[in-house]
mmCIF file of C-alpha atoms and ligand atoms in Angstrom:
data_model
loop_
_atom_site.group_PDB
_atom_site.id
_atom_site.type_symbol
_atom_site.label_atom_id
_atom_site.label_comp_id
_atom_site.label_asym_id
_atom_site.label_seq_id
_atom_site.Cartn_x
_atom_site.Cartn_y
_atom_site.Cartn_z
ATOM 1 C CA MET A 268 0.023 -0.266 -0.251
ATOM 2 C CA ALA A 269 1.151 3.376 -0.929
ATOM 3 C CA PRO A 270 2.242 5.420 2.263
ATOM 4 C CA LYS A 271 -0.377 8.248 3.535
ATOM 5 C CA LYS A 272 0.192 11.637 1.317
ATOM 6 C CA GLY A 273 0.634 13.151 4.339
ATOM 7 C CA LEU A 274 -1.804 17.345 4.746
ATOM 8 C CA LEU A 275 0.903 20.346 3.197
ATOM 9 C CA GLN A 276 1.111 17.561 -0.176
ATOM 10 C CA ARG A 277 -3.061 17.427 0.152
ATOM 11 C CA LEU A 278 -3.244 20.969 0.173
ATOM 12 C CA ASP A 279 -0.720 21.266 -2.408
ATOM 13 C CA GLU A 280 -2.754 18.866 -4.628
ATOM 14 C CA GLY A 281 -6.415 19.582 -3.708
ATOM 15 C CA VAL A 282 -8.824 20.043 -0.967
ATOM 16 C CA VAL A 283 -8.631 18.895 2.360
ATOM 17 C CA ILE A 284 -11.796 18.829 4.206
ATOM 18 C CA GLY A 285 -12.174 19.092 8.238
ATOM 19 C CA ASP A 286 -14.649 17.454 10.408
ATOM 20 C CA GLY A 287 -17.440 19.484 12.651
ATOM 21 C CA GLY A 288 -17.995 20.610 16.365
ATOM 22 C CA PHE A 289 -17.224 18.320 18.905
ATOM 23 C CA VAL A 290 -17.686 19.797 22.359
ATOM 24 C CA PHE A 291 -20.997 21.047 20.960
ATOM 25 C CA ALA A 292 -22.642 17.949 19.274
ATOM 26 C CA LEU A 293 -20.738 16.023 22.005
ATOM 27 C CA GLU A 294 -22.684 17.867 24.764
ATOM 28 C CA LYS A 295 -25.556 18.747 22.664
ATOM 29 C CA ARG A 296 -25.794 13.388 22.750
ATOM 30 C CA GLY A 297 -25.052 13.919 26.835
ATOM 31 C CA TYR A 298 -20.916 13.429 26.927
ATOM 32 C CA VAL A 299 -20.194 17.124 27.306
ATOM 33 C CA LYS A 300 -20.187 19.708 29.969
ATOM 34 C CA ALA A 301 -21.116 23.594 28.763
ATOM 35 C CA GLY A 302 -19.049 25.466 31.232
ATOM 36 C CA PRO A 303 -16.053 23.667 31.307
ATOM 37 C CA TRP A 304 -16.524 22.070 27.539
ATOM 38 C CA THR A 305 -13.391 20.344 28.775
ATOM 39 C CA PRO A 306 -12.947 16.046 26.669
ATOM 40 C CA GLU A 307 -12.659 14.009 29.157
ATOM 41 C CA ALA A 308 -15.158 12.265 27.082
ATOM 42 C CA THR A 309 -12.411 10.668 25.266
ATOM 43 C CA VAL A 310 -11.743 7.680 29.068
ATOM 44 C CA GLN A 311 -15.722 8.250 30.712
ATOM 45 C CA TYR A 312 -17.382 7.702 27.281
ATOM 46 C CA PRO A 313 -15.088 6.327 23.817
ATOM 47 C CA ASP A 314 -18.083 5.268 22.706
ATOM 48 C CA ALA A 315 -19.597 8.418 22.092
ATOM 49 C CA VAL A 316 -16.858 10.183 20.724
ATOM 50 C CA ARG A 317 -14.689 7.083 18.172
ATOM 51 C CA GLY A 318 -18.777 7.560 17.105
ATOM 52 C CA LEU A 319 -18.988 11.061 15.997
ATOM 53 C CA HIS A 320 -15.388 10.809 14.365
ATOM 54 C CA ARG A 321 -16.583 8.049 11.859
ATOM 55 C CA GLU A 322 -19.547 9.952 10.692
ATOM 56 C CA PHE A 323 -18.124 12.645 10.480
ATOM 57 C CA LEU A 324 -15.884 10.627 7.996
ATOM 58 C CA ARG A 325 -18.295 9.072 6.664
ATOM 59 C CA ALA A 326 -20.148 12.880 5.180
ATOM 60 C CA GLY A 327 -16.357 13.531 3.515
ATOM 61 C CA SER A 328 -13.859 14.748 6.624
ATOM 62 C CA ASP A 329 -10.132 13.842 5.090
ATOM 63 C CA VAL A 330 -9.027 15.128 8.938
ATOM 64 C CA MET A 331 -9.857 13.077 11.983
ATOM 65 C CA GLN A 332 -8.877 16.067 15.011
ATOM 66 C CA ALA A 333 -8.640 13.694 18.092
ATOM 67 C CA PHE A 334 -10.747 15.315 20.963
ATOM 68 C CA THR A 335 -8.800 17.216 23.048
ATOM 69 C CA PHE A 336 -9.827 20.976 22.970
ATOM 70 C CA TYR A 337 -9.713 22.752 26.169
ATOM 71 C CA ALA A 338 -6.959 19.550 27.566
ATOM 72 C CA SER A 339 -4.637 21.623 28.832
ATOM 73 C CA ASP A 340 -3.716 20.264 32.720
ATOM 74 C CA ASP A 341 -5.251 24.017 34.284
ATOM 75 C CA LYS A 342 -7.479 24.102 31.852
ATOM 76 C CA LEU A 343 -8.688 20.368 33.432
ATOM 77 C CA SER A 344 -8.296 21.954 36.543
ATOM 78 C CA ASN A 345 -10.434 25.805 36.334
ATOM 79 C CA ARG A 346 -13.570 26.625 38.447
ATOM 80 C CA GLY A 347 -13.907 23.271 39.890
ATOM 81 C CA ASN A 348 -13.138 20.781 37.849
ATOM 82 C CA GLU A 349 -11.634 17.337 38.526
ATOM 83 C CA SER A 350 -10.737 15.653 35.363
ATOM 84 C CA SER A 351 -7.060 16.555 35.816
ATOM 85 C CA ALA A 352 -7.839 14.913 38.764
ATOM 86 C CA LYS A 353 -9.589 11.658 37.980
ATOM 87 C CA TYR A 354 -8.485 11.645 34.263
ATOM 88 C CA THR A 355 -4.960 13.619 33.536
ATOM 89 C CA CYS A 356 -4.166 15.020 31.171
ATOM 90 C CA ARG A 357 -2.082 12.493 29.560
ATOM 91 C CA GLY A 358 -4.950 9.945 29.785
ATOM 92 C CA ILE A 359 -7.646 12.577 28.208
ATOM 93 C CA ASN A 360 -4.783 13.179 25.814
ATOM 94 C CA ASP A 361 -3.406 10.162 24.809
ATOM 95 C CA ALA A 362 -7.541 8.773 24.825
ATOM 96 C CA ALA A 363 -8.137 10.976 21.833
ATOM 97 C CA CYS A 364 -5.219 10.836 20.507
ATOM 98 C CA ARG A 365 -5.874 6.616 19.887
ATOM 99 C CA LEU A 366 -9.630 7.251 19.147
ATOM 100 C CA ALA A 367 -8.490 9.686 16.092
ATOM 101 C CA ARG A 368 -6.431 7.037 14.802
ATOM 102 C CA GLU A 369 -8.574 3.883 14.405
ATOM 103 C CA VAL A 370 -11.300 5.880 13.301
ATOM 104 C CA ALA A 371 -8.385 7.452 10.651
ATOM 105 C CA GLU A 372 -7.443 3.959 9.738
ATOM 106 C CA GLU A 373 -10.883 3.359 8.922
ATOM 107 C CA GLY A 374 -10.088 4.996 5.912
ATOM 108 C CA ASP A 375 -7.342 7.477 4.211
ATOM 109 C CA GLY A 376 -7.962 10.148 7.052
ATOM 110 C CA LEU A 377 -5.596 12.437 9.105
ATOM 111 C CA VAL A 378 -5.021 12.402 12.991
ATOM 112 C CA ALA A 379 -4.463 16.586 14.310
ATOM 113 C CA GLY A 380 -3.462 17.332 17.802
ATOM 114 C CA GLY A 381 -4.774 20.023 19.152
ATOM 115 C CA LEU A 382 -3.735 23.188 21.263
ATOM 116 C CA SER A 383 -6.205 26.000 22.565
ATOM 117 C CA GLN A 384 -6.044 29.369 24.268
ATOM 118 C CA THR A 385 -5.626 28.467 28.219
ATOM 119 C CA PRO A 386 -6.490 29.592 31.405
ATOM 120 C CA THR A 387 -2.509 30.718 31.944
ATOM 121 C CA TYR A 388 -2.584 33.120 29.278
ATOM 122 C CA LEU A 389 -6.203 34.002 30.211
ATOM 123 C CA SER A 390 -5.179 35.113 33.384
ATOM 124 C CA GLY A 391 -2.153 37.616 32.590
ATOM 125 C CA MET A 392 1.047 35.080 33.341
ATOM 126 C CA SER A 393 4.397 34.722 31.510
ATOM 127 C CA LYS A 394 5.252 33.088 28.166
ATOM 128 C CA ALA A 395 7.221 30.315 29.290
ATOM 129 C CA ASP A 396 3.561 29.415 32.300
ATOM 130 C CA THR A 397 0.997 29.145 29.188
ATOM 131 C CA GLN A 398 4.283 27.035 26.805
ATOM 132 C CA LYS A 399 3.799 24.704 30.056
ATOM 133 C CA GLU A 400 1.175 23.993 29.798
ATOM 134 C CA PHE A 401 0.902 23.752 26.033
ATOM 135 C CA GLN A 402 3.909 20.749 26.052
ATOM 136 C CA LYS A 403 1.992 19.027 28.124
ATOM 137 C CA GLN A 404 -0.260 18.125 24.991
ATOM 138 C CA VAL A 405 2.625 18.410 22.494
ATOM 139 C CA ASP A 406 4.623 15.567 24.120
ATOM 140 C CA VAL A 407 1.832 13.110 24.076
ATOM 141 C CA PHE A 408 1.151 13.612 20.462
ATOM 142 C CA VAL A 409 4.880 13.498 19.242
ATOM 143 C CA GLU A 410 4.750 9.762 21.685
ATOM 144 C CA ASN A 411 1.449 9.070 19.678
ATOM 145 C CA LYS A 412 2.607 9.898 16.022
ATOM 146 C CA VAL A 413 0.037 12.060 15.571
ATOM 147 C CA ASP A 414 -0.049 13.708 11.334
ATOM 148 C CA PHE A 415 0.100 17.111 12.557
ATOM 149 C CA LEU A 416 -0.432 20.402 14.887
ATOM 150 C CA ILE A 417 -3.400 22.411 15.317
ATOM 151 C CA ALA A 418 -3.554 25.410 17.380
ATOM 152 C CA GLU A 419 -7.016 26.390 16.582
ATOM 153 C CA TYR A 420 -8.909 28.587 18.495
ATOM 154 C CA PHE A 421 -7.014 31.419 20.081
ATOM 155 C CA GLU A 422 -8.099 34.652 20.803
ATOM 156 C CA HIS A 423 -5.138 36.915 21.188
ATOM 157 C CA VAL A 424 -2.216 36.305 19.005
ATOM 158 C CA GLU A 425 0.800 36.191 21.060
ATOM 159 C CA GLU A 426 -0.736 33.694 22.969
ATOM 160 C CA MET A 427 -1.438 31.597 19.470
ATOM 161 C CA GLU A 428 2.895 32.779 18.662
ATOM 162 C CA TRP A 429 3.896 31.314 21.832
ATOM 163 C CA ALA A 430 1.686 27.646 20.577
ATOM 164 C CA ILE A 431 2.735 27.618 17.498
ATOM 165 C CA GLU A 432 6.195 28.162 18.699
ATOM 166 C CA SER A 433 5.624 25.543 20.915
ATOM 167 C CA CYS A 434 4.358 23.249 18.792
ATOM 168 C CA LEU A 435 7.613 23.396 15.651
ATOM 169 C CA LYS A 436 9.449 21.767 18.600
ATOM 170 C CA SER A 437 7.805 18.571 17.658
ATOM 171 C CA GLY A 438 9.242 18.962 13.781
ATOM 172 C CA LEU A 439 5.679 18.158 12.232
ATOM 173 C CA PRO A 440 3.198 20.504 10.051
ATOM 174 C CA VAL A 441 1.403 23.063 12.338
ATOM 175 C CA VAL A 442 -1.686 24.475 10.947
ATOM 176 C CA ALA A 443 -2.458 28.163 13.061
ATOM 177 C CA SER A 444 -6.680 29.023 13.569
ATOM 178 C CA MET A 445 -7.599 32.290 15.272
ATOM 179 C CA CYS A 446 -11.651 32.386 16.627
ATOM 180 C CA ILE A 447 -11.335 35.802 15.515
ATOM 181 C CA GLY A 448 -13.929 38.097 13.061
ATOM 182 C CA PRO A 449 -13.438 41.031 10.529
ATOM 183 C CA GLU A 450 -12.346 43.138 13.398
ATOM 184 C CA GLY A 451 -9.158 41.337 14.934
ATOM 185 C CA ASP A 452 -8.209 39.796 17.929
ATOM 186 C CA LEU A 453 -9.146 41.122 21.444
ATOM 187 C CA HIS A 454 -6.027 42.526 21.602
ATOM 188 C CA GLY A 455 -7.421 45.086 19.538
ATOM 189 C CA ILE A 456 -4.845 43.943 16.909
ATOM 190 C CA THR A 457 -5.918 43.164 13.121
ATOM 191 C CA VAL A 458 -7.093 40.793 10.962
ATOM 192 C CA GLU A 459 -4.830 41.719 8.415
ATOM 193 C CA GLU A 460 -1.465 41.630 11.545
ATOM 194 C CA CYS A 461 -3.158 38.308 12.748
ATOM 195 C CA ALA A 462 -2.236 36.559 9.817
ATOM 196 C CA VAL A 463 1.171 37.674 8.759
ATOM 197 C CA ARG A 464 2.355 36.968 12.212
ATOM 198 C CA MET A 465 1.277 33.276 12.555
ATOM 199 C CA ALA A 466 2.984 32.889 9.098
ATOM 200 C CA LYS A 467 5.895 35.085 10.580
ATOM 201 C CA ALA A 468 6.183 32.467 13.543
ATOM 202 C CA GLY A 469 6.624 29.514 10.745
ATOM 203 C CA ALA A 470 2.696 28.115 10.764
ATOM 204 C CA HIS A 471 1.906 25.802 7.424
ATOM 205 C CA VAL A 472 -1.646 27.274 7.008
ATOM 206 C CA VAL A 473 -3.153 29.913 8.845
ATOM 207 C CA GLY A 474 -6.487 30.775 8.677
ATOM 208 C CA ILE A 475 -9.873 31.660 11.191
ATOM 209 C CA ASN A 476 -12.056 29.058 13.509
ATOM 210 C CA CYS A 477 -15.441 29.095 15.930
ATOM 211 C CA HIS A 478 -17.025 32.267 16.512
ATOM 212 C CA PHE A 479 -18.513 33.690 13.630
ATOM 213 C CA ASP A 480 -20.567 32.498 10.458
ATOM 214 C CA PRO A 481 -19.131 30.661 7.647
ATOM 215 C CA PHE A 482 -19.734 33.963 5.472
ATOM 216 C CA VAL A 483 -17.976 36.973 7.960
ATOM 217 C CA THR A 484 -15.466 34.310 8.734
ATOM 218 C CA LEU A 485 -14.903 34.749 5.168
ATOM 219 C CA GLU A 486 -14.607 38.290 5.304
ATOM 220 C CA GLY A 487 -11.910 38.052 7.563
ATOM 221 C CA LEU A 488 -10.352 35.353 5.675
ATOM 222 C CA LYS A 489 -10.112 36.993 2.336
ATOM 223 C CA LYS A 490 -8.289 40.246 4.519
ATOM 224 C CA MET A 491 -6.424 37.681 5.638
ATOM 225 C CA LYS A 492 -5.233 36.643 2.696
ATOM 226 C CA ALA A 493 -4.787 40.231 1.288
ATOM 227 C CA ALA A 494 -2.524 40.843 3.779
ATOM 228 C CA LEU A 495 -0.148 37.451 3.019
ATOM 229 C CA ASP A 496 -0.370 37.620 -0.714
ATOM 230 C CA ALA A 497 1.126 41.476 0.240
ATOM 231 C CA ALA A 498 3.877 40.602 2.452
ATOM 232 C CA GLY A 499 4.762 37.957 -0.322
ATOM 233 C CA LEU A 500 3.834 35.486 2.190
ATOM 234 C CA LYS A 501 2.871 31.794 0.581
ATOM 235 C CA VAL A 502 0.951 29.637 3.195
ATOM 236 C CA HIS A 503 -2.139 27.152 3.305
ATOM 237 C CA LEU A 504 -5.348 28.941 4.333
ATOM 238 C CA ILE A 505 -7.727 27.016 7.285
ATOM 239 C CA ALA A 506 -11.921 27.520 7.763
ATOM 240 C CA GLN A 507 -13.328 25.835 10.352
ATOM 241 C CA PRO A 508 -16.418 28.272 11.230
ATOM 242 C CA LEU A 509 -19.720 27.923 13.562
ATOM 243 C CA ALA A 510 -22.550 25.918 12.044
ATOM 244 C CA PHE A 511 -24.634 29.701 13.395
ATOM 245 C CA HIS A 512 -25.865 32.563 11.312
ATOM 246 C CA THR A 513 -23.403 35.766 13.101
ATOM 247 C CA PRO A 514 -24.573 38.429 11.524
ATOM 248 C CA ASP A 515 -25.587 40.992 15.009
ATOM 249 C CA ALA A 516 -21.616 38.902 17.020
ATOM 250 C CA GLN A 517 -19.395 41.625 17.894
ATOM 251 C CA LYS A 518 -15.572 41.626 17.719
ATOM 252 C CA GLN A 519 -15.950 38.539 20.600
ATOM 253 C CA GLY A 520 -18.348 36.432 18.729
ATOM 254 C CA PHE A 521 -20.835 34.013 19.933
ATOM 255 C CA ILE A 522 -20.432 33.942 22.822
ATOM 256 C CA ASP A 523 -21.080 37.222 23.527
ATOM 257 C CA LEU A 524 -24.319 37.060 22.190
ATOM 258 C CA PRO A 525 -26.743 36.464 24.199
ATOM 259 C CA GLU A 526 -28.361 33.066 23.012
ATOM 260 C CA PHE A 527 -25.156 31.592 23.800
ATOM 261 C CA PRO A 528 -25.344 28.622 24.508
ATOM 262 C CA PHE A 529 -28.436 27.350 24.871
ATOM 263 C CA GLY A 530 -30.559 28.818 22.855
ATOM 264 C CA LEU A 531 -28.754 29.057 19.528
ATOM 265 C CA GLU A 532 -30.415 26.698 18.022
ATOM 266 C CA PRO A 533 -33.023 29.299 15.261
ATOM 267 C CA ARG A 534 -29.705 30.245 13.928
ATOM 268 C CA ILE A 535 -28.447 26.850 12.255
ATOM 269 C CA CYS A 536 -27.042 26.728 8.923
ATOM 270 C CA THR A 537 -28.969 25.319 6.470
ATOM 271 C CA ARG A 538 -27.135 22.318 4.403
ATOM 272 C CA TRP A 539 -27.531 24.864 1.592
ATOM 273 C CA ASP A 540 -26.267 27.335 3.359
ATOM 274 C CA MET A 541 -22.390 25.183 3.163
ATOM 275 C CA HIS A 542 -23.335 24.265 0.029
ATOM 276 C CA ARG A 543 -21.937 28.526 -0.445
ATOM 277 C CA TYR A 544 -19.904 28.294 2.103
ATOM 278 C CA ALA A 545 -18.208 25.485 1.120
ATOM 279 C CA ARG A 546 -17.982 27.170 -2.993
ATOM 280 C CA GLU A 547 -17.314 31.175 -1.425
ATOM 281 C CA ALA A 548 -14.101 29.398 0.641
ATOM 282 C CA TYR A 549 -13.198 27.734 -2.513
ATOM 283 C CA ASP A 550 -13.157 29.840 -5.054
ATOM 284 C CA LEU A 551 -11.458 32.333 -2.582
ATOM 285 C CA GLY A 552 -8.293 29.972 -2.915
ATOM 286 C CA VAL A 553 -9.015 28.269 0.821
ATOM 287 C CA ARG A 554 -7.925 24.670 0.934
ATOM 288 C CA TYR A 555 -8.108 23.465 3.986
ATOM 289 C CA ILE A 556 -12.686 23.549 4.346
ATOM 290 C CA GLY A 557 -14.276 22.787 8.241
ATOM 291 C CA GLY A 558 -16.786 23.677 10.213
ATOM 292 C CA CYS A 559 -16.211 24.308 14.349
ATOM 293 C CA CYS A 560 -19.238 24.671 16.753
ATOM 294 C CA GLY A 561 -22.980 22.842 14.969
ATOM 295 C CA PHE A 562 -21.402 21.714 12.467
ATOM 296 C CA GLU A 563 -23.062 17.554 12.589
ATOM 297 C CA ALA A 564 -22.071 15.569 9.924
ATOM 298 C CA TYR A 565 -24.752 16.457 7.408
ATOM 299 C CA HIS A 566 -23.141 19.859 7.326
ATOM 300 C CA ILE A 567 -20.236 18.421 5.979
ATOM 301 C CA ARG A 568 -21.749 16.458 3.794
ATOM 302 C CA ALA A 569 -22.842 18.992 1.834
ATOM 303 C CA VAL A 570 -18.844 20.538 1.870
ATOM 304 C CA ALA A 571 -18.265 16.752 0.460
ATOM 305 C CA GLU A 572 -20.639 16.901 -2.023
ATOM 306 C CA GLU A 573 -20.467 20.689 -2.927
ATOM 307 C CA LEU A 574 -16.414 20.369 -4.107
ATOM 308 C CA ALA A 575 -17.290 16.202 -5.113
ATOM 309 C CA LYS A 576 -15.361 17.633 -8.437
ATOM 310 C CA GLU A 577 -12.418 19.036 -7.560
ATOM 311 C CA ARG A 578 -12.169 15.990 -5.711
ATOM 312 C CA GLY A 579 -12.910 13.781 -7.841
ATOM 313 C CA LYS A 580 -15.033 11.790 -4.865
ATOM 314 C CA LEU A 581 -18.003 11.334 -3.126
ATOM 315 C CA PRO A 582 -18.328 10.566 0.441
ATOM 316 C CA ALA A 583 -19.724 7.646 1.862
ATOM 317 C CA GLY A 584 -22.552 9.906 3.581
ATOM 318 C CA SER A 585 -23.708 10.549 -0.147
ATOM 319 C CA GLU A 586 -25.450 7.134 -0.703
ATOM 320 C CA LYS A 587 -28.148 7.836 1.641
ATOM 321 C CA HIS A 588 -28.412 11.744 0.160
ATOM 322 C CA GLU A 589 -28.873 12.039 -3.422
ATOM 323 C CA GLN A 590 -27.049 15.587 -5.421
ATOM 324 C CA TRP A 591 -29.613 18.939 -4.771
ATOM 325 C CA ALA A 592 -32.609 16.817 -3.075
ATOM 326 C CA GLY A 593 -33.061 14.702 -5.989
ATOM 327 C CA GLY A 594 -33.831 12.556 -3.179
ATOM 328 C CA LEU A 595 -37.063 13.674 -2.750
ATOM 329 C CA ARG A 596 -38.542 12.256 -6.684
ATOM 330 C CA MET A 597 -39.854 9.780 -4.454
ATOM 331 C CA HIS A 598 -41.938 10.705 -2.232
ATOM 332 C CA THR A 599 -45.392 10.462 -2.021
ATOM 333 C CA LYS A 600 -46.539 13.705 -1.839
ATOM 334 C CA PRO A 601 -46.592 15.153 -5.734
ATOM 335 C CA TRP A 602 -46.055 19.029 -4.068
ATOM 336 C CA VAL A 603 -42.957 18.058 -2.057
ATOM 337 C CA ARG A 604 -41.600 16.104 -5.031
ATOM 338 C CA ALA A 605 -40.938 19.198 -6.539
ATOM 339 C CA ARG A 606 -38.428 20.589 -4.408
ATOM 340 C CA ALA A 607 -36.008 17.785 -5.355
ATOM 341 C CA GLY A 608 -34.236 20.108 -7.945
ATOM 342 C CA ARG A 609 -31.620 22.972 -6.783
ATOM 343 C CA GLN A 610 -33.327 25.441 -7.733
ATOM 344 C CA TYR A 611 -35.860 25.838 -5.104
ATOM 345 C CA TRP A 612 -33.753 24.954 -2.047
ATOM 346 C CA GLU A 613 -31.053 27.653 -3.196
ATOM 347 C CA ASN A 614 -34.434 30.472 -3.893
ATOM 348 C CA LEU A 615 -35.430 29.534 -0.042
ATOM 349 C CA ARG A 616 -35.693 31.610 2.724
ATOM 350 C CA PRO A 617 -35.713 29.743 6.077
ATOM 351 C CA SER A 618 -38.701 30.755 8.495
ATOM 352 C CA SER A 619 -37.367 30.912 12.132
ATOM 353 C CA GLY A 620 -41.058 29.687 13.278
ATOM 354 C CA ARG A 621 -40.285 32.773 16.350
ATOM 355 C CA PRO A 622 -43.149 35.228 16.076
ATOM 356 C CA PHE A 623 -41.768 37.077 18.400
ATOM 357 C CA SER A 624 -38.283 36.632 17.304
ATOM 358 C CA ALA A 625 -36.276 39.184 15.948
ATOM 359 C CA ALA A 626 -33.621 38.277 13.585
ATOM 360 C CA MET A 627 -30.446 40.359 15.644
ATOM 361 C CA SER A 628 -29.465 40.149 19.148
ATOM 362 C CA LYS A 629 -27.738 42.833 21.265
ATOM 363 C CA PRO A 630 -24.599 41.812 22.261
ATOM 364 C CA ASP A 631 -22.911 41.407 26.188
ATOM 365 C CA ALA A 632 -20.686 43.738 25.078
ATOM 366 C CA TRP A 633 -18.625 43.676 28.811
ATOM 367 C CA GLY A 634 -15.525 44.888 27.022
ATOM 368 C CA VAL A 635 -13.114 43.199 29.406
ATOM 369 C CA THR A 636 -10.034 40.713 27.926
ATOM 370 C CA ALA A 637 -6.888 38.643 28.406
ATOM 371 C CA GLY A 638 -4.965 41.281 31.625
ATOM 372 C CA ASP A 639 -7.889 42.392 32.915
ATOM 373 C CA ALA A 640 -8.517 41.393 36.500
ATOM 374 C CA SER A 641 -12.334 40.023 35.964
ATOM 375 C CA LEU A 642 -10.832 37.238 33.834
ATOM 376 C CA LYS A 643 -8.178 35.597 36.194
ATOM 377 C CA GLN A 644 -8.685 32.401 36.385
ATOM 378 C CA LYS A 645 -8.713 29.927 39.779
ATOM 379 C CA LYS A 646 -9.220 26.181 40.690
ATOM 380 C CA ASP A 647 -11.491 27.165 43.030
ATOM 381 C CA ALA A 648 -15.817 26.853 42.438
ATOM 382 C CA THR A 649 -17.541 29.908 41.935
ATOM 383 C CA THR A 650 -19.442 30.610 44.706
ATOM 384 C CA GLU A 651 -23.220 31.538 45.048
ATOM 385 C CA GLU A 652 -21.819 35.228 46.154
ATOM 386 C CA GLU A 653 -19.868 34.944 43.078
ATOM 387 C CA LEU A 654 -23.511 34.588 41.003
ATOM 388 C CA THR A 655 -25.796 36.592 42.217
ATOM 389 C CA ASN A 656 -22.485 39.709 41.535
ATOM 390 C CA LEU A 657 -22.342 38.353 38.214
ATOM 391 C CA ALA A 658 -26.565 38.725 37.966
ATOM 392 C CA LYS A 659 -26.382 42.256 38.834
ATOM 393 C CA SER A 660 -24.926 42.796 35.282
ATOM 394 C CA CYS A 661 -26.887 41.248 33.322
ATOM 395 C CA LYS A 662 -29.128 42.597 30.925
ATOM 396 C CA VAL A 663 -31.661 39.170 30.367
ATOM 397 C CA ALA A 664 -31.501 37.616 33.498
ATOM 398 C CA ASN A 665 -32.700 41.549 35.119
ATOM 399 C CA GLY A 666 -35.792 41.424 31.933
ATOM 400 C CA LYS A 667 -33.751 44.136 30.056
HETATM 401 ZN ZN1 LIG B 385 -15.500 26.281 18.288
#
């Protein structure tokens, strides 16, 4: 058997499809707790994690991202989290790598180990302290022989540069993806400068994940591309946006919207939104195209179907999904059979079914970020008194 092609060769030759949102999907299924959003499920519920990898593989994902989001030791022991003590940082990351590899081997998938932003940085601690947390995860990724590393969900380019430096020591290809939009990072660095700094730090692929919808994300990527081209920096681009519409989000993205995280459902993108996203991303020159929170397997399948010509194949999951609603030709009712075509779904404006819902919300906009005292993290659980004080500043809870 020919050896597997690596990430960079695949990107040079064509398009690579990423996976979808693990913490969000597994939270809904009952295996991840919203709040800490840590991935101890790799040890507690390996079947659930394995099953989700399989769904994405069947939908067309070329990459199995090991479920190591927020699996730095400091996050696993933040605000009363007992996952570090119970399962250990090493145990959770190691199990994640094994599960991803197991499923990747069932197809032609690549395995990525992932780092994300840390409470250590958010608390204003040093580069050495922050990199110590990264190193614990990178060591496990190297031992498990992952195919590449992905530093994702960073909202400050400074912490991202530190993560890239830690990743590069492994000798593996490094993907760097920030959760920022067209307005740039949370310390006021423009999206253009973030891209240039990630590339200069040595990342092989740079871009954006999470926090914004596919189309806002692509606006950010357009700016990144222009800045990279102007600086003569040759790197590939990655997009892994939300599957929620966020036209009203500000700098801090969807976590600032009042519906985050338990009332976002009316904003979910359709599979047809994802066709448009995949096409626009490809046309912009993005070659690593995937998803983040809210992306389920059918969203990834839509990306794979839109890019079927470019990839020379359809995903296995298309067995149960004829292109452009073709399966509806088998429907019993004539008005539903009439919908068996591309034009119908491209012209549809779906309604929300909620008569008193507005199209947009007002973000919370507390305006604090790393360096602010209110963002200092701690190991102790949040107290009742702290909660009561926080609720006083909360508009929705006070009926405003
Ligand atoms: Zn996300």
